[in-house]
PDB file of C-alpha atoms in Angstrom:
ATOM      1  CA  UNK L   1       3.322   7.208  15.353  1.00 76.00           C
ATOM      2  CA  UNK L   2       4.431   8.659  11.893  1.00 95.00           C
ATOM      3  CA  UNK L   3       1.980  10.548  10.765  1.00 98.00           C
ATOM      4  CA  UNK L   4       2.161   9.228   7.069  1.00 98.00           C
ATOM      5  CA  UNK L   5       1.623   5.764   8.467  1.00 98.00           C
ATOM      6  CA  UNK L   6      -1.194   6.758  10.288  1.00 98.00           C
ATOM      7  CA  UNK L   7      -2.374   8.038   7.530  1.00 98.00           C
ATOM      8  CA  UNK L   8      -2.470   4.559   5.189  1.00 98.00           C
ATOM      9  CA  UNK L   9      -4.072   3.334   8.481  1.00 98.00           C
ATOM     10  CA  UNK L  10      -6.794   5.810   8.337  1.00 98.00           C
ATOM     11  CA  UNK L  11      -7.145   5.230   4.344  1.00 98.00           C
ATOM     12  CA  UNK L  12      -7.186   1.152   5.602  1.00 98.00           C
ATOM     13  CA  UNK L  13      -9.831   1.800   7.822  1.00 98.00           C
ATOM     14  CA  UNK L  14     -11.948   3.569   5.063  1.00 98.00           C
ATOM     15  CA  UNK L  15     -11.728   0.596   2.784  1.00 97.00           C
ATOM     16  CA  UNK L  16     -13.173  -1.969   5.709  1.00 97.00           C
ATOM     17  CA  UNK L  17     -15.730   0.844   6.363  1.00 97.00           C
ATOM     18  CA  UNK L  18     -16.917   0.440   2.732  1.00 97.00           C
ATOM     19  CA  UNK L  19     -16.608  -3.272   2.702  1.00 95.00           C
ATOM     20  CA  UNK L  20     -13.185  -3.574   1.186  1.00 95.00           C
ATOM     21  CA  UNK L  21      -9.887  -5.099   2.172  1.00 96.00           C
ATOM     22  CA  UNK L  22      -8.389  -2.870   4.447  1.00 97.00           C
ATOM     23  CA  UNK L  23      -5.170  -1.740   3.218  1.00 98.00           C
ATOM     24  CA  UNK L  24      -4.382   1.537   2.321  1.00 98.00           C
ATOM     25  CA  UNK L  25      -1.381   3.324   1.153  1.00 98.00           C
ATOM     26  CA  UNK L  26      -0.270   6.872   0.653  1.00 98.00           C
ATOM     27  CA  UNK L  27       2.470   8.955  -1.546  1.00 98.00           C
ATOM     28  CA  UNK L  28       4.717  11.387   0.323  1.00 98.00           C
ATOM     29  CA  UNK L  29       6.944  14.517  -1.558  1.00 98.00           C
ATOM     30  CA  UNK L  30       8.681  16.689   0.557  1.00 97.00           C
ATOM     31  CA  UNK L  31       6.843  15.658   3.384  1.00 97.00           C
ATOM     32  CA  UNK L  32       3.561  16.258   2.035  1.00 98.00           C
ATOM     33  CA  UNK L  33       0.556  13.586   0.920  1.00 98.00           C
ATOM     34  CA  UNK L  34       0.215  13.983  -2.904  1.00 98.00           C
ATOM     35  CA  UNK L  35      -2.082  10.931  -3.106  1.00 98.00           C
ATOM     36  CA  UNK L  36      -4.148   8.630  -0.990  1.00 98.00           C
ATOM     37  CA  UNK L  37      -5.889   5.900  -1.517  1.00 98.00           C
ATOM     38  CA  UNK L  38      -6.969   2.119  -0.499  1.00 98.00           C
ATOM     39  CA  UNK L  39      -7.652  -1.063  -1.717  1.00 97.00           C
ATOM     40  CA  UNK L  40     -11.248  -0.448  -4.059  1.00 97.00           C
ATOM     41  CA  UNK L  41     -10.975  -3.859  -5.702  1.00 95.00           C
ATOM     42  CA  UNK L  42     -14.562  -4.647  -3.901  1.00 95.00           C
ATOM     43  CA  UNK L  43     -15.834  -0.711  -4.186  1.00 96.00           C
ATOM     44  CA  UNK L  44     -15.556  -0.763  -7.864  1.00 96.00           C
ATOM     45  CA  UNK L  45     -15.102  -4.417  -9.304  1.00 93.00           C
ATOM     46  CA  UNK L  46     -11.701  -4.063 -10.129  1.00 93.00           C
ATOM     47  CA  UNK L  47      -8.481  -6.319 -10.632  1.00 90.00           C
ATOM     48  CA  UNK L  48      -5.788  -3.880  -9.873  1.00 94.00           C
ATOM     49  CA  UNK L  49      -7.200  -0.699  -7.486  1.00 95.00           C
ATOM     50  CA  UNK L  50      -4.780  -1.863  -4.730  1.00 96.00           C
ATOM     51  CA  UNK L  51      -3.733   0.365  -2.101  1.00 98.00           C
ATOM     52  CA  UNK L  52      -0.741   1.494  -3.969  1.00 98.00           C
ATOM     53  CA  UNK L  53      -2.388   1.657  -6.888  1.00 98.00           C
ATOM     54  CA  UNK L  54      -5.483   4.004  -5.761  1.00 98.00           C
ATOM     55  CA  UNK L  55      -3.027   6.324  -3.917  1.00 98.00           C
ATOM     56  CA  UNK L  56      -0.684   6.516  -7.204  1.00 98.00           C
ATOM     57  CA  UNK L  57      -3.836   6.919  -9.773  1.00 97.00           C
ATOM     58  CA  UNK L  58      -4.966   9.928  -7.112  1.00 97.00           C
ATOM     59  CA  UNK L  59      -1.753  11.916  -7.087  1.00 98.00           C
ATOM     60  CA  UNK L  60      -2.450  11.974 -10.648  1.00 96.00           C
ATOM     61  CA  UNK L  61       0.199  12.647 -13.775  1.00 95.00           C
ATOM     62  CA  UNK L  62       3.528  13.839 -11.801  1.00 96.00           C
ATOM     63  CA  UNK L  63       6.460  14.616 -13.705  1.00 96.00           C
ATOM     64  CA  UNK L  64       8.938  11.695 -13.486  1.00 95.00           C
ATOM     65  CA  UNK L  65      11.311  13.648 -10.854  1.00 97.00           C
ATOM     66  CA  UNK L  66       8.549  13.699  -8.774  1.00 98.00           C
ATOM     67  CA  UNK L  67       8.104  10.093  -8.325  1.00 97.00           C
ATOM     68  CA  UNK L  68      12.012   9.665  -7.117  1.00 97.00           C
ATOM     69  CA  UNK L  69      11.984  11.904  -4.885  1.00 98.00           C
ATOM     70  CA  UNK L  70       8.722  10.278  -2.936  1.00 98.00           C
ATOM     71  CA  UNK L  71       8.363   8.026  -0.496  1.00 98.00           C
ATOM     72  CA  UNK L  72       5.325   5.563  -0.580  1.00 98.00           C
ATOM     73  CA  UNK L  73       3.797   4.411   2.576  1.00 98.00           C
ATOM     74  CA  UNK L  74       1.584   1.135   2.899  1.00 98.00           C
ATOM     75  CA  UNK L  75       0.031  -0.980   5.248  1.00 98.00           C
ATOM     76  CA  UNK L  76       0.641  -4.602   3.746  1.00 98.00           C
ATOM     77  CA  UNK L  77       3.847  -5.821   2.002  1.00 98.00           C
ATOM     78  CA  UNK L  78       3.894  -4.786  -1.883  1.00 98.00           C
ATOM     79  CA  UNK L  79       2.663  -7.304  -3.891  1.00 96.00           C
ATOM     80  CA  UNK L  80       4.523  -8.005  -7.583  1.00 96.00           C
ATOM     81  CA  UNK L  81       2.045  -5.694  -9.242  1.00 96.00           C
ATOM     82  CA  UNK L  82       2.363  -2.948  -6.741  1.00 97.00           C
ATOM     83  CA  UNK L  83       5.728  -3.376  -6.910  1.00 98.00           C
ATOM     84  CA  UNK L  84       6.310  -3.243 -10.462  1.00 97.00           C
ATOM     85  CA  UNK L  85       4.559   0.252 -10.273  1.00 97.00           C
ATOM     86  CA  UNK L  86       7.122   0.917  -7.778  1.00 98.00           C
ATOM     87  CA  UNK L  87       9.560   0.318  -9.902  1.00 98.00           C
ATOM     88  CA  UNK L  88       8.331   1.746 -13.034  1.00 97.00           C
ATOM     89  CA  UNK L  89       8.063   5.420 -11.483  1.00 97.00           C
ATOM     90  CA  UNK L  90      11.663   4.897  -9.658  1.00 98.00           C
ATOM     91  CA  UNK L  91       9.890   5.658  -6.070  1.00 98.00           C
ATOM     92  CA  UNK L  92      13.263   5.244  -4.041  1.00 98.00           C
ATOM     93  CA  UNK L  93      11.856   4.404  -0.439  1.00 98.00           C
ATOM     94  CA  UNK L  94       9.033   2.133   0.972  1.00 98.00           C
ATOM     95  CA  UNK L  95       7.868   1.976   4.411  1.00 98.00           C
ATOM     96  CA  UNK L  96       5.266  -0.913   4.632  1.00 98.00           C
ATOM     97  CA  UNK L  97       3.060  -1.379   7.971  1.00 98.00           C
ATOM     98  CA  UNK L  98       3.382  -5.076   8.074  1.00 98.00           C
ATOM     99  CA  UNK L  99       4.326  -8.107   6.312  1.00 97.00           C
ATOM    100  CA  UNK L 100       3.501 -10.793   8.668  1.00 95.00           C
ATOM    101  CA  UNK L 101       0.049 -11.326   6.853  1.00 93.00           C
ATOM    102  CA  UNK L 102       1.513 -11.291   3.572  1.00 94.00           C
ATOM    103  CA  UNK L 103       5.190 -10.828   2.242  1.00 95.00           C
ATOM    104  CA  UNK L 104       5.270  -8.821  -0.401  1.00 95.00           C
ATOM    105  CA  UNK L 105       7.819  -8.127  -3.317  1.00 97.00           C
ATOM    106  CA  UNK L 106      10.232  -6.785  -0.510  1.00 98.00           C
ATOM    107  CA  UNK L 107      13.443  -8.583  -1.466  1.00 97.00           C
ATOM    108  CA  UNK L 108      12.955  -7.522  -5.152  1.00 97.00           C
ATOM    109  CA  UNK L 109      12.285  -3.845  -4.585  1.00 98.00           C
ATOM    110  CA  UNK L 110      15.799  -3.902  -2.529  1.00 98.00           C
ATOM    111  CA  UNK L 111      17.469  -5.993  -5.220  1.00 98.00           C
ATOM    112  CA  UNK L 112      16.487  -2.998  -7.801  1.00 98.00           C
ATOM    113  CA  UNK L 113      17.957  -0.554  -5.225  1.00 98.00           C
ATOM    114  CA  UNK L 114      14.405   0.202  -3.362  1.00 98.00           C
ATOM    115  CA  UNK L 115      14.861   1.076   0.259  1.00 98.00           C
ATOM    116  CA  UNK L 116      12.320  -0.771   2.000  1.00 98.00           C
ATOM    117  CA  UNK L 117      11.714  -0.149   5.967  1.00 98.00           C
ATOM    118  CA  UNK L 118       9.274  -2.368   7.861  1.00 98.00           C
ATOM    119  CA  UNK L 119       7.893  -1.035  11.143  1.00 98.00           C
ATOM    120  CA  UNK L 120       5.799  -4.098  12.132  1.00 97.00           C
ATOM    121  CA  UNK L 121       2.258  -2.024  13.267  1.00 98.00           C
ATOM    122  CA  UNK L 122      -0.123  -3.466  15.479  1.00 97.00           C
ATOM    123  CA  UNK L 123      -3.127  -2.063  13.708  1.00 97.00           C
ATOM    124  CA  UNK L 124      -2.096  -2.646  10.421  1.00 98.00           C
ATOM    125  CA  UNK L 125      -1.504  -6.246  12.031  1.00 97.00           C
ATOM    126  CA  UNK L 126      -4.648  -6.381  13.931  1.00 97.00           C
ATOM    127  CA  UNK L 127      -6.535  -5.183  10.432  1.00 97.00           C
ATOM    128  CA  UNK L 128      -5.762  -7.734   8.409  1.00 96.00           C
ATOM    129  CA  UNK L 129      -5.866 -10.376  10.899  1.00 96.00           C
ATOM    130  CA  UNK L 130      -8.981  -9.496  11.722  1.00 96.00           C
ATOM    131  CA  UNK L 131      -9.827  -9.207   8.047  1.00 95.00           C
ATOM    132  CA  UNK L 132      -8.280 -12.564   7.159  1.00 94.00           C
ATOM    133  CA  UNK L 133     -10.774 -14.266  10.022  1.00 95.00           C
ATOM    134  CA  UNK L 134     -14.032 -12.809   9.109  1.00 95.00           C
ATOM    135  CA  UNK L 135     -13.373 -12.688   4.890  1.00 93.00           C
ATOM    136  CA  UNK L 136     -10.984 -15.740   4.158  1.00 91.00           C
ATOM    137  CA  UNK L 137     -13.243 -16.075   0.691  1.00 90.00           C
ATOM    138  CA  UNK L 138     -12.258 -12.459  -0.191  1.00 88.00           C
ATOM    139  CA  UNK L 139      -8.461 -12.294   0.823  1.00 89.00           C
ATOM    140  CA  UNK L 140      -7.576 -15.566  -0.930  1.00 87.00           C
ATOM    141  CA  UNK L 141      -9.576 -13.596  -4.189  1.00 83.00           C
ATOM    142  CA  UNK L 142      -7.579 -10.915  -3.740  1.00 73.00           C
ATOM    143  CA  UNK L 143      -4.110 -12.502  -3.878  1.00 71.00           C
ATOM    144  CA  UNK L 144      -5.087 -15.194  -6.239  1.00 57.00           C
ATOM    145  CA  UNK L 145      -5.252 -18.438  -4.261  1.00 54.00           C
TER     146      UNK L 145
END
């Protein structure tokens, strides 16, 4: 397995640990983590600490070349805010877990020129399945339904 995936995994795993929604994400430069994180919506009461989010607000203030020349790994499909940070910081490449539970700003970030790679992992599958089952209150919170 890539080890940057297993990484979000691991980061995944951490948020369920604590009680969270298991999706975790991290941000790769030069093939090096700069910043990890996972979803903290439930850890800290908020509205935006996503995976993507947490992992970007951890690598801290990067100069702007930094960001397009990164690589952001996740375990669930980008949603539109995630995305738009994406976006906004010109990371060039996504490589998202899975997108069977949820599909994500995908088509977007390639419109804008995003590459966007898939690899369809059976944890990251079994995770939020799993997830989904036990916490349906908590997902359909999460993603506004």
């Amino acid at each position: 397995m890539d080890p940057f995936m297993q990484a979000a995994i691991e980061e995944a795993e951490q948020g369920l640990a604590e009680g969270g929604i298991p999706i975790g994400s991290v941000l790769v430069h030069n093939g090096k983590i700069i910043g990890r994180g996972h979803n903290r919506r439930v850890q800290k009461g908020s509205t935006t600490l996503h995976g993507e989010m947490d992992a970007l607000e951890n690598a801290g203030r990067l100069p702007a070349k930094v960001y397009r020349e990164c690589t952001i790994y996740t375990t669930l499909s980008p949603c539109p805010m995630c995305s738009g940070a994406i976006l906004l910081y010109g990371i060039p490449r996504v490589v998202v877990g899975e997108n069977r539970s949820f599909m994500g700003e995908e088509g977007h970030l390639r419109n804008r020129g995003v590459e966007v790679k898939v690899v369809d992992d059976a944890r990251c599958i079994e995770l939020m399945r799993g997830f989904m089952d036990a916490k349906p209150e908590l997902w359909n919170e999460d993603i506004g339904e």
